[in-house]
Structures are given as structure tokens and as C-alpha cells.
C-alpha positions as protocol buffer text, in pm:
chain_id: "A"
residue {
  index: 1
  type: UNK
  ca { x: 21 y: 3 z: -18 }
}
residue {
  index: 2
  type: UNK
  ca { x: 133 y: 308 z: -93 }
}
residue {
  index: 3
  type: UNK
  ca { x: 43 y: 686 z: -24 }
}
residue {
  index: 4
  type: UNK
  ca { x: 106 y: 977 z: -228 }
}
residue {
  index: 5
  type: UNK
  ca { x: 72 y: 1323 z: -84 }
}
residue {
  index: 6
  type: UNK
  ca { x: -89 y: 1588 z: -289 }
}
residue {
  index: 7
  type: UNK
  ca { x: -29 y: 1965 z: -193 }
}
residue {
  index: 8
  type: UNK
  ca { x: -387 y: 2145 z: -210 }
}
residue {
  index: 9
  type: UNK
  ca { x: -644 y: 2314 z: 49 }
}
residue {
  index: 10
  type: UNK
  ca { x: -856 y: 2042 z: 40 }
}
residue {
  index: 11
  type: UNK
  ca { x: -634 y: 1763 z: 142 }
}
residue {
  index: 12
  type: UNK
  ca { x: -532 y: 1984 z: 461 }
}
residue {
  index: 13
  type: UNK
  ca { x: -592 y: 1826 z: 810 }
}
residue {
  index: 14
  type: UNK
  ca { x: -725 y: 2076 z: 1084 }
}
residue {
  index: 15
  type: UNK
  ca { x: -498 y: 1932 z: 1350 }
}
residue {
  index: 16
  type: UNK
  ca { x: -216 y: 1712 z: 1378 }
}
residue {
  index: 17
  type: UNK
  ca { x: -238 y: 1366 z: 1280 }
}
residue {
  index: 18
  type: UNK
  ca { x: -66 y: 1174 z: 1570 }
}
residue {
  index: 19
  type: UNK
  ca { x: -104 y: 793 z: 1508 }
}
residue {
  index: 20
  type: UNK
  ca { x: -176 y: 560 z: 1194 }
}
residue {
  index: 21
  type: UNK
  ca { x: -313 y: 220 z: 1170 }
}
residue {
  index: 22
  type: UNK
  ca { x: -417 y: 24 z: 864 }
}
residue {
  index: 23
  type: UNK
  ca { x: -595 y: -307 z: 796 }
}
residue {
  index: 24
  type: UNK
  ca { x: -677 y: -486 z: 489 }
}
residue {
  index: 25
  type: UNK
  ca { x: -933 y: -714 z: 329 }
}
residue {
  index: 26
  type: UNK
  ca { x: -1021 y: -1001 z: 582 }
}
residue {
  index: 27
  type: UNK
  ca { x: -1157 y: -1323 z: 480 }
}
residue {
  index: 28
  type: UNK
  ca { x: -1520 y: -1345 z: 590 }
}
residue {
  index: 29
  type: UNK
  ca { x: -1477 y: -1742 z: 650 }
}
residue {
  index: 30
  type: UNK
  ca { x: -1236 y: -2027 z: 689 }
}
residue {
  index: 31
  type: UNK
  ca { x: -1280 y: -2124 z: 339 }
}
residue {
  index: 32
  type: UNK
  ca { x: -1141 y: -1801 z: 229 }
}
residue {
  index: 33
  type: UNK
  ca { x: -805 y: -1864 z: 422 }
}
residue {
  index: 34
  type: UNK
  ca { x: -531 y: -1792 z: 305 }
}
residue {
  index: 35
  type: UNK
  ca { x: -623 y: -1458 z: 132 }
}
residue {
  index: 36
  type: UNK
  ca { x: -481 y: -1327 z: -205 }
}
residue {
  index: 37
  type: UNK
  ca { x: -185 y: -1080 z: -113 }
}
residue {
  index: 38
  type: UNK
  ca { x: -272 y: -896 z: -417 }
}
residue {
  index: 39
  type: UNK
  ca { x: -631 y: -840 z: -304 }
}
residue {
  index: 40
  type: UNK
  ca { x: -551 y: -810 z: 42 }
}
residue {
  index: 41
  type: UNK
  ca { x: -354 y: -491 z: -18 }
}
residue {
  index: 42
  type: UNK
  ca { x: -540 y: -361 z: -259 }
}
residue {
  index: 43
  type: UNK
  ca { x: -843 y: -189 z: -26 }
}
residue {
  index: 44
  type: UNK
  ca { x: -885 y: -132 z: 357 }
}
residue {
  index: 45
  type: UNK
  ca { x: -930 y: 124 z: 616 }
}
residue {
  index: 46
  type: UNK
  ca { x: -680 y: 369 z: 754 }
}
residue {
  index: 47
  type: UNK
  ca { x: -764 y: 488 z: 1084 }
}
residue {
  index: 48
  type: UNK
  ca { x: -595 y: 787 z: 1243 }
}
residue {
  index: 49
  type: UNK
  ca { x: -592 y: 939 z: 1577 }
}
residue {
  index: 50
  type: UNK
  ca { x: -559 y: 1338 z: 1598 }
}
residue {
  index: 51
  type: UNK
  ca { x: -465 y: 1634 z: 1842 }
}
residue {
  index: 52
  type: UNK
  ca { x: -835 y: 1736 z: 1903 }
}
residue {
  index: 53
  type: UNK
  ca { x: -935 y: 1374 z: 2029 }
}
residue {
  index: 54
  type: UNK
  ca { x: -1107 y: 1258 z: 1680 }
}
residue {
  index: 55
  type: UNK
  ca { x: -1064 y: 928 z: 1521 }
}
residue {
  index: 56
  type: UNK
  ca { x: -1074 y: 908 z: 1134 }
}
residue {
  index: 57
  type: UNK
  ca { x: -1170 y: 605 z: 950 }
}
residue {
  index: 58
  type: UNK
  ca { x: -1139 y: 618 z: 572 }
}
residue {
  index: 59
  type: UNK
  ca { x: -1173 y: 349 z: 303 }
}
residue {
  index: 60
  type: UNK
  ca { x: -873 y: 339 z: 78 }
}
residue {
  index: 61
  type: UNK
  ca { x: -790 y: 161 z: -236 }
}
residue {
  index: 62
  type: UNK
  ca { x: -535 y: 135 z: -519 }
}
residue {
  index: 63
  type: UNK
  ca { x: -745 y: -36 z: -765 }
}
residue {
  index: 64
  type: UNK
  ca { x: -605 y: 15 z: -1119 }
}
residue {
  index: 65
  type: UNK
  ca { x: -715 y: -281 z: -1375 }
}
residue {
  index: 66
  type: UNK
  ca { x: -1081 y: -314 z: -1292 }
}
residue {
  index: 67
  type: UNK
  ca { x: -1397 y: -121 z: -1121 }
}
residue {
  index: 68
  type: UNK
  ca { x: -1491 y: -234 z: -759 }
}
residue {
  index: 69
  type: UNK
  ca { x: -1791 y: -141 z: -557 }
}
residue {
  index: 70
  type: UNK
  ca { x: -1699 y: 68 z: -266 }
}
residue {
  index: 71
  type: UNK
  ca { x: -1855 y: 108 z: 60 }
}
residue {
  index: 72
  type: UNK
  ca { x: -2164 y: 337 z: 86 }
}
residue {
  index: 73
  type: UNK
  ca { x: -1989 y: 562 z: 339 }
}
residue {
  index: 74
  type: UNK
  ca { x: -1594 y: 591 z: 291 }
}
residue {
  index: 75
  type: UNK
  ca { x: -1502 y: 822 z: 572 }
}
residue {
  index: 76
  type: UNK
  ca { x: -1642 y: 834 z: 965 }
}
residue {
  index: 77
  type: UNK
  ca { x: -1506 y: 1064 z: 1241 }
}
residue {
  index: 78
  type: UNK
  ca { x: -1529 y: 901 z: 1566 }
}
residue {
  index: 79
  type: UNK
  ca { x: -1579 y: 1090 z: 1869 }
}
residue {
  index: 80
  type: UNK
  ca { x: -1584 y: 1040 z: 2220 }
}
residue {
  index: 81
  type: UNK
  ca { x: -1221 y: 1095 z: 2366 }
}
residue {
  index: 82
  type: UNK
  ca { x: -1153 y: 1409 z: 2577 }
}
residue {
  index: 83
  type: UNK
  ca { x: -771 y: 1466 z: 2461 }
}
residue {
  index: 84
  type: UNK
  ca { x: -536 y: 1397 z: 2221 }
}
residue {
  index: 85
  type: UNK
  ca { x: -532 y: 1051 z: 2060 }
}
residue {
  index: 86
  type: UNK
  ca { x: -214 y: 874 z: 2076 }
}
residue {
  index: 87
  type: UNK
  ca { x: -271 y: 531 z: 1965 }
}
residue {
  index: 88
  type: UNK
  ca { x: -473 y: 342 z: 1740 }
}
residue {
  index: 89
  type: UNK
  ca { x: -500 y: -34 z: 1682 }
}
residue {
  index: 90
  type: UNK
  ca { x: -703 y: -236 z: 1462 }
}
residue {
  index: 91
  type: UNK
  ca { x: -791 y: -585 z: 1538 }
}
residue {
  index: 92
  type: UNK
  ca { x: -850 y: -731 z: 1220 }
}
residue {
  index: 93
  type: UNK
  ca { x: -970 y: -1116 z: 1323 }
}
residue {
  index: 94
  type: UNK
  ca { x: -1257 y: -940 z: 1472 }
}
residue {
  index: 95
  type: UNK
  ca { x: -1287 y: -619 z: 1285 }
}
residue {
  index: 96
  type: UNK
  ca { x: -1275 y: -395 z: 1590 }
}
residue {
  index: 97
  type: UNK
  ca { x: -1039 y: -79 z: 1636 }
}
residue {
  index: 98
  type: UNK
  ca { x: -894 y: 22 z: 2003 }
}
residue {
  index: 99
  type: UNK
  ca { x: -794 y: 412 z: 2061 }
}
residue {
  index: 100
  type: UNK
  ca { x: -599 y: 529 z: 2319 }
}
residue {
  index: 101
  type: UNK
  ca { x: -567 y: 911 z: 2458 }
}
residue {
  index: 102
  type: UNK
  ca { x: -312 y: 1119 z: 2663 }
}
residue {
  index: 103
  type: UNK
  ca { x: -541 y: 1074 z: 2971 }
}
residue {
  index: 104
  type: UNK
  ca { x: -537 y: 706 z: 2963 }
}
residue {
  index: 105
  type: UNK
  ca { x: -897 y: 658 z: 2815 }
}
residue {
  index: 106
  type: UNK
  ca { x: -914 y: 349 z: 2565 }
}
residue {
  index: 107
  type: UNK
  ca { x: -1223 y: 299 z: 2339 }
}
residue {
  index: 108
  type: UNK
  ca { x: -1283 y: -16 z: 2167 }
}
residue {
  index: 109
  type: UNK
  ca { x: -1501 y: 63 z: 1852 }
}
residue {
  index: 110
  type: UNK
  ca { x: -1711 y: -190 z: 1639 }
}
residue {
  index: 111
  type: UNK
  ca { x: -1899 y: -129 z: 1295 }
}
residue {
  index: 112
  type: UNK
  ca { x: -2253 y: -262 z: 1274 }
}
residue {
  index: 113
  type: UNK
  ca { x: -2517 y: -186 z: 981 }
}
residue {
  index: 114
  type: UNK
  ca { x: -2264 y: 69 z: 837 }
}
residue {
  index: 115
  type: UNK
  ca { x: -2210 y: 258 z: 1145 }
}
residue {
  index: 116
  type: UNK
  ca { x: -1934 y: 298 z: 1427 }
}
residue {
  index: 117
  type: UNK
  ca { x: -2007 y: 247 z: 1793 }
}
residue {
  index: 118
  type: UNK
  ca { x: -1842 y: 231 z: 2122 }
}
residue {
  index: 119
  type: UNK
  ca { x: -1848 y: -101 z: 2238 }
}
residue {
  index: 120
  type: UNK
  ca { x: -1569 y: -97 z: 2534 }
}
residue {
  index: 121
  type: UNK
  ca { x: -1465 y: 204 z: 2766 }
}
residue {
  index: 122
  type: UNK
  ca { x: -1129 y: 119 z: 2998 }
}
residue {
  index: 123
  type: UNK
  ca { x: -998 y: 412 z: 3177 }
}
residue {
  index: 124
  type: UNK
  ca { x: -757 y: 382 z: 3457 }
}
residue {
  index: 125
  type: UNK
  ca { x: -651 y: 763 z: 3487 }
}
residue {
  index: 126
  type: UNK
  ca { x: -306 y: 654 z: 3380 }
}
residue {
  index: 127
  type: UNK
  ca { x: -110 y: 711 z: 3067 }
}
residue {
  index: 128
  type: UNK
  ca { x: -92 y: 408 z: 2857 }
}
residue {
  index: 129
  type: UNK
  ca { x: 221 y: 342 z: 2661 }
}
residue {
  index: 130
  type: UNK
  ca { x: 113 y: 65 z: 2457 }
}
residue {
  index: 131
  type: UNK
  ca { x: -188 y: -146 z: 2333 }
}
residue {
  index: 132
  type: UNK
  ca { x: -149 y: -449 z: 2116 }
}
residue {
  index: 133
  type: UNK
  ca { x: -414 y: -718 z: 2000 }
}
residue {
  index: 134
  type: UNK
  ca { x: -277 y: -1074 z: 2033 }
}
residue {
  index: 135
  type: UNK
  ca { x: -229 y: -1210 z: 1687 }
}
residue {
  index: 136
  type: UNK
  ca { x: -571 y: -1459 z: 1700 }
}
residue {
  index: 137
  type: UNK
  ca { x: -728 y: -1117 z: 1782 }
}
residue {
  index: 138
  type: UNK
  ca { x: -873 y: -1277 z: 2106 }
}
residue {
  index: 139
  type: UNK
  ca { x: -705 y: -1108 z: 2363 }
}
residue {
  index: 140
  type: UNK
  ca { x: -543 y: -737 z: 2434 }
}
residue {
  index: 141
  type: UNK
  ca { x: -206 y: -650 z: 2610 }
}
residue {
  index: 142
  type: UNK
  ca { x: -244 y: -306 z: 2793 }
}
residue {
  index: 143
  type: UNK
  ca { x: 97 y: -153 z: 2942 }
}
residue {
  index: 144
  type: UNK
  ca { x: 66 y: 188 z: 3140 }
}
residue {
  index: 145
  type: UNK
  ca { x: 363 y: 401 z: 3200 }
}
residue {
  index: 146
  type: UNK
  ca { x: 332 y: 341 z: 3600 }
}
residue {
  index: 147
  type: UNK
  ca { x: 418 y: -22 z: 3539 }
}
residue {
  index: 148
  type: UNK
  ca { x: 84 y: -161 z: 3545 }
}
residue {
  index: 149
  type: UNK
  ca { x: -5 y: -415 z: 3247 }
}
residue {
  index: 150
  type: UNK
  ca { x: -340 y: -587 z: 3169 }
}
residue {
  index: 151
  type: UNK
  ca { x: -434 y: -886 z: 2962 }
}
residue {
  index: 152
  type: UNK
  ca { x: -796 y: -887 z: 2887 }
}
residue {
  index: 153
  type: UNK
  ca { x: -1043 y: -1077 z: 2636 }
}
residue {
  index: 154
  type: UNK
  ca { x: -1147 y: -898 z: 2324 }
}
residue {
  index: 155
  type: UNK
  ca { x: -1511 y: -902 z: 2487 }
}
residue {
  index: 156
  type: UNK
  ca { x: -1357 y: -665 z: 2772 }
}
residue {
  index: 157
  type: UNK
  ca { x: -1303 y: -961 z: 3043 }
}
residue {
  index: 158
  type: UNK
  ca { x: -975 y: -938 z: 3255 }
}
residue {
  index: 159
  type: UNK
  ca { x: -769 y: -1224 z: 3242 }
}
residue {
  index: 160
  type: UNK
  ca { x: -484 y: -1112 z: 3457 }
}
residue {
  index: 161
  type: UNK
  ca { x: -307 y: -784 z: 3561 }
}
residue {
  index: 162
  type: UNK
  ca { x: 38 y: -707 z: 3751 }
}
residue {
  index: 163
  type: UNK
  ca { x: 223 y: -432 z: 3866 }
}
residue {
  index: 164
  type: UNK
  ca { x: 589 y: -417 z: 3750 }
}
residue {
  index: 165
  type: UNK
  ca { x: 806 y: -206 z: 3997 }
}
residue {
  index: 166
  type: UNK
  ca { x: 1091 y: -57 z: 3794 }
}
residue {
  index: 167
  type: UNK
  ca { x: 1305 y: 266 z: 3799 }
}
residue {
  index: 168
  type: UNK
  ca { x: 1204 y: 319 z: 3431 }
}
residue {
  index: 169
  type: UNK
  ca { x: 881 y: 326 z: 3251 }
}
residue {
  index: 170
  type: UNK
  ca { x: 763 y: 51 z: 3012 }
}
residue {
  index: 171
  type: UNK
  ca { x: 760 y: 159 z: 2684 }
}
residue {
  index: 172
  type: UNK
  ca { x: 618 y: -97 z: 2466 }
}
residue {
  index: 173
  type: UNK
  ca { x: 465 y: -447 z: 2500 }
}
residue {
  index: 174
  type: UNK
  ca { x: 410 y: -727 z: 2253 }
}
residue {
  index: 175
  type: UNK
  ca { x: 265 y: -1074 z: 2219 }
}
residue {
  index: 176
  type: UNK
  ca { x: 489 y: -1371 z: 2096 }
}
residue {
  index: 177
  type: UNK
  ca { x: 410 y: -1534 z: 1772 }
}
residue {
  index: 178
  type: UNK
  ca { x: 227 y: -1793 z: 1954 }
}
residue {
  index: 179
  type: UNK
  ca { x: 70 y: -1594 z: 2201 }
}
residue {
  index: 180
  type: UNK
  ca { x: 184 y: -1764 z: 2494 }
}
residue {
  index: 181
  type: UNK
  ca { x: 398 y: -1494 z: 2620 }
}
residue {
  index: 182
  type: UNK
  ca { x: 416 y: -1113 z: 2637 }
}
residue {
  index: 183
  type: UNK
  ca { x: 721 y: -921 z: 2630 }
}
residue {
  index: 184
  type: UNK
  ca { x: 754 y: -546 z: 2766 }
}
residue {
  index: 185
  type: UNK
  ca { x: 1045 y: -321 z: 2663 }
}
residue {
  index: 186
  type: UNK
  ca { x: 1197 y: -52 z: 2923 }
}
residue {
  index: 187
  type: UNK
  ca { x: 1324 y: 307 z: 2880 }
}
residue {
  index: 188
  type: UNK
  ca { x: 1647 y: 166 z: 3034 }
}
residue {
  index: 189
  type: UNK
  ca { x: 1709 y: -86 z: 2777 }
}
residue {
  index: 190
  type: UNK
  ca { x: 1539 y: -413 z: 2955 }
}
residue {
  index: 191
  type: UNK
  ca { x: 1283 y: -676 z: 2828 }
}
residue {
  index: 192
  type: UNK
  ca { x: 1052 y: -826 z: 3084 }
}
residue {
  index: 193
  type: UNK
  ca { x: 891 y: -1170 z: 2970 }
}
residue {
  index: 194
  type: UNK
  ca { x: 562 y: -1302 z: 3124 }
}
residue {
  index: 195
  type: UNK
  ca { x: 365 y: -1597 z: 3047 }
}
residue {
  index: 196
  type: UNK
  ca { x: -5 y: -1557 z: 2929 }
}
residue {
  index: 197
  type: UNK
  ca { x: -106 y: -1621 z: 3285 }
}
residue {
  index: 198
  type: UNK
  ca { x: 108 y: -1341 z: 3428 }
}
residue {
  index: 199
  type: UNK
  ca { x: 390 y: -1534 z: 3587 }
}
residue {
  index: 200
  type: UNK
  ca { x: 718 y: -1366 z: 3557 }
}
residue {
  index: 201
  type: UNK
  ca { x: 978 y: -1576 z: 3330 }
}
residue {
  index: 202
  type: UNK
  ca { x: 1269 y: -1372 z: 3240 }
}
residue {
  index: 203
  type: UNK
  ca { x: 1417 y: -989 z: 3309 }
}
residue {
  index: 204
  type: UNK
  ca { x: 1701 y: -908 z: 3049 }
}
residue {
  index: 205
  type: UNK
  ca { x: 1912 y: -624 z: 2981 }
}
residue {
  index: 206
  type: UNK
  ca { x: 1933 y: -550 z: 2623 }
}
residue {
  index: 207
  type: UNK
  ca { x: 2112 y: -218 z: 2606 }
}
residue {
  index: 208
  type: UNK
  ca { x: 2309 y: -78 z: 2891 }
}
residue {
  index: 209
  type: UNK
  ca { x: 2274 y: 295 z: 2803 }
}
residue {
  index: 210
  type: UNK
  ca { x: 1964 y: 311 z: 2519 }
}
residue {
  index: 211
  type: UNK
  ca { x: 1575 y: 289 z: 2602 }
}
residue {
  index: 212
  type: UNK
  ca { x: 1365 y: 48 z: 2383 }
}
residue {
  index: 213
  type: UNK
  ca { x: 1122 y: 240 z: 2180 }
}
residue {
  index: 214
  type: UNK
  ca { x: 937 y: -47 z: 2012 }
}
residue {
  index: 215
  type: UNK
  ca { x: 968 y: -417 z: 1925 }
}
residue {
  index: 216
  type: UNK
  ca { x: 829 y: -638 z: 1639 }
}
residue {
  index: 217
  type: UNK
  ca { x: 812 y: -989 z: 1546 }
}
residue {
  index: 218
  type: UNK
  ca { x: 838 y: -1123 z: 1177 }
}
residue {
  index: 219
  type: UNK
  ca { x: 716 y: -1451 z: 1127 }
}
residue {
  index: 220
  type: UNK
  ca { x: 624 y: -1646 z: 788 }
}
residue {
  index: 221
  type: UNK
  ca { x: 304 y: -1751 z: 939 }
}
residue {
  index: 222
  type: UNK
  ca { x: 196 y: -1393 z: 958 }
}
residue {
  index: 223
  type: UNK
  ca { x: 242 y: -1361 z: 568 }
}
residue {
  index: 224
  type: UNK
  ca { x: -56 y: -1329 z: 353 }
}
residue {
  index: 225
  type: UNK
  ca { x: -8 y: -1619 z: 132 }
}
residue {
  index: 226
  type: UNK
  ca { x: 73 y: -1518 z: -285 }
}
residue {
  index: 227
  type: UNK
  ca { x: -97 y: -1681 z: -571 }
}
residue {
  index: 228
  type: UNK
  ca { x: -116 y: -1607 z: -936 }
}
residue {
  index: 229
  type: UNK
  ca { x: -90 y: -1272 z: -1069 }
}
residue {
  index: 230
  type: UNK
  ca { x: -409 y: -1347 z: -1272 }
}
residue {
  index: 231
  type: UNK
  ca { x: -688 y: -1091 z: -1261 }
}
residue {
  index: 232
  type: UNK
  ca { x: -960 y: -1338 z: -1181 }
}
residue {
  index: 233
  type: UNK
  ca { x: -1108 y: -1299 z: -838 }
}
residue {
  index: 234
  type: UNK
  ca { x: -1124 y: -1674 z: -812 }
}
residue {
  index: 235
  type: UNK
  ca { x: -955 y: -1780 z: -444 }
}
residue {
  index: 236
  type: UNK
  ca { x: -918 y: -2160 z: -604 }
}
residue {
  index: 237
  type: UNK
  ca { x: -558 y: -2233 z: -615 }
}
residue {
  index: 238
  type: UNK
  ca { x: -288 y: -2485 z: -450 }
}
residue {
  index: 239
  type: UNK
  ca { x: -242 y: -2490 z: -81 }
}
residue {
  index: 240
  type: UNK
  ca { x: 31 y: -2242 z: 23 }
}
residue {
  index: 241
  type: UNK
  ca { x: 403 y: -2383 z: 62 }
}
residue {
  index: 242
  type: UNK
  ca { x: 511 y: -2496 z: 439 }
}
residue {
  index: 243
  type: UNK
  ca { x: 771 y: -2248 z: 567 }
}
residue {
  index: 244
  type: UNK
  ca { x: 1040 y: -2352 z: 812 }
}
residue {
  index: 245
  type: UNK
  ca { x: 1185 y: -1976 z: 876 }
}
residue {
  index: 246
  type: UNK
  ca { x: 1223 y: -1922 z: 1222 }
}
residue {
  index: 247
  type: UNK
  ca { x: 1073 y: -1590 z: 1392 }
}
residue {
  index: 248
  type: UNK
  ca { x: 1252 y: -1280 z: 1394 }
}
residue {
  index: 249
  type: UNK
  ca { x: 1257 y: -1024 z: 1669 }
}
residue {
  index: 250
  type: UNK
  ca { x: 1315 y: -645 z: 1598 }
}
residue {
  index: 251
  type: UNK
  ca { x: 1398 y: -430 z: 1895 }
}
residue {
  index: 252
  type: UNK
  ca { x: 1478 y: -79 z: 1847 }
}
residue {
  index: 253
  type: UNK
  ca { x: 1633 y: 173 z: 2065 }
}
residue {
  index: 254
  type: UNK
  ca { x: 1652 y: 555 z: 2108 }
}
residue {
  index: 255
  type: UNK
  ca { x: 1979 y: 582 z: 1971 }
}
residue {
  index: 256
  type: UNK
  ca { x: 1873 y: 442 z: 1642 }
}
residue {
  index: 257
  type: UNK
  ca { x: 2034 y: 87 z: 1657 }
}
residue {
  index: 258
  type: UNK
  ca { x: 1811 y: -223 z: 1567 }
}
residue {
  index: 259
  type: UNK
  ca { x: 1886 y: -523 z: 1738 }
}
residue {
  index: 260
  type: UNK
  ca { x: 1757 y: -850 z: 1479 }
}
residue {
  index: 261
  type: UNK
  ca { x: 1736 y: -1153 z: 1732 }
}
residue {
  index: 262
  type: UNK
  ca { x: 1595 y: -1484 z: 1688 }
}
residue {
  index: 263
  type: UNK
  ca { x: 1448 y: -1422 z: 2051 }
}
residue {
  index: 264
  type: UNK
  ca { x: 1456 y: -1229 z: 2346 }
}
residue {
  index: 265
  type: UNK
  ca { x: 1758 y: -1412 z: 2506 }
}
residue {
  index: 266
  type: UNK
  ca { x: 1973 y: -1437 z: 2158 }
}
residue {
  index: 267
  type: UNK
  ca { x: 2341 y: -1368 z: 2265 }
}
residue {
  index: 268
  type: UNK
  ca { x: 2461 y: -1286 z: 1922 }
}
residue {
  index: 269
  type: UNK
  ca { x: 2207 y: -1081 z: 1762 }
}
residue {
  index: 270
  type: UNK
  ca { x: 2264 y: -868 z: 1453 }
}
residue {
  index: 271
  type: UNK
  ca { x: 2296 y: -502 z: 1485 }
}
residue {
  index: 272
  type: UNK
  ca { x: 2221 y: -225 z: 1257 }
}
residue {
  index: 273
  type: UNK
  ca { x: 2331 y: 124 z: 1336 }
}
residue {
  index: 274
  type: UNK
  ca { x: 2107 y: 337 z: 1172 }
}
residue {
  index: 275
  type: UNK
  ca { x: 2201 y: 676 z: 1332 }
}
residue {
  index: 276
  type: UNK
  ca { x: 1823 y: 773 z: 1272 }
}
residue {
  index: 277
  type: UNK
  ca { x: 1602 y: 883 z: 1576 }
}
């Protein structure tokens, strides 16, 4: 998906855009999986959070060869936050959208019959450092700057919570590829590992002088399988090949360094010095 910026008065935003999240086409049934990569990335929804507390949801497409029907309404402004929206996160399997503001308010939105409405609200009164859906979409991981972490279901039930006592702040949190563990990055370069029940498993220092900005997994099973480059819309094609590649954990630091690791306890990671901050 490529974005082209055009200079013109019509396309100007009335406030700063602080965060973005995009989701592509999702199968309506198990029979449609895996999805054709070409079609998956041709259309989807872009969510934005801005400085006025408004969440924008806009339909996007990049069709070139054929005409496609578009939704009846392609742009929504979701209101409810009382401060700047700093995080937007799509839950693709369940087609839900989570949004967080600077006051710690978390909204989960759902679309029904062409309209978006608030399904869940969570507000601890503390700033959120990160919000991450599990890869199957069934669970949410919420990290707060004061060290409080919480895992709940997609329907809003709390599974477990914990208070992590640290001298530094938690900056990010992610799920492992199998959704059985969670990893937290801190402002002093540490990674904290907990299992899916909230038990502490490991506490590792990755960088002595740099804080962790964000972490992300790259795993072949996450990829949308490719198919023939034919213009047909049929999903009938041979089963995907089995991947034998290992997961790759990427950790970025405040200095601009990026570590590529086989796991959080990799003793010899590949280090990329980008000199970008």
C-alpha cells in the first residue's frame, strides 16, 4: 500500500495526526483463507488519531485494472475522547478498532450496519504506553507508564493484571508469535517476559545506555499467502508452501540502533546502526 501526498487546500488536516493504523481485506470464513496478497493489499481501512481527540476511519483503495464497488460511506469521524488520541490499533480477526488518548482512556469501536459505535471503555486515569492485540485477535495487552500491565479478552473480561515495579517506564508491549507469552520493553533497555497467565519468566538487559522504543516480530506464518498474478477474483489455487524459517524479533532503541534477534535471549543479535532517531 503506497500513499501519495498532494499539495492542495482540500486535503489539509485541521489538526495534527498523531497515529495511524491500517487493515486490509479479511476473510469472511475459514474457506477463504489464505487470502490473496494482491487483493488483500488493494483495499482496506485507515484509522488515524489526531490532536483534537477525533478518530478518523477512511476507506482506501489502489485499484487500477478493474472497477470495484466501494462501501456506501467511506469516511467516518469517531468522537468520544476528551484529549489527544495517541494510539490506534486494528483487530483484524474481529474487525474492531482500539483507540487510546493521553489521559489513559481506551475505547474499543465496532462497526454494525454501516455505523461505528463504542463497544467498550476502559479508563484507569493513567497514561497508556502501548496497546497490542494478540495475533488471533482474542486478547488485548495494555501497558501503562506507571508499570501496570493488563491482559483482557476481546469482549472486555480481565484475564490477569500485574504491577511491575521498575525504576524506569514501560515503553512497549508485544505478544510472542504463538500468543503464549508477552514481552515488555523499558526506557532503560530491559525486556521483561511474562507468560499468558501473568507469571514472570525472564528479565534481560539488552542495552545498557539506550531505551527500547518498540519491538516487533516477523514470522512467515503472519504473511498473507501469494497466488497467481491473474486478474481473476477466484480463490481456488494450490495450498501454500510450508515455511521452515524461524521467527525474527526486531528491537529498536532510542539511539537509532536496531537489533535483529532469534528470540529475546539471543546472545549474538545482528545490530543495525541506522543513526536515525
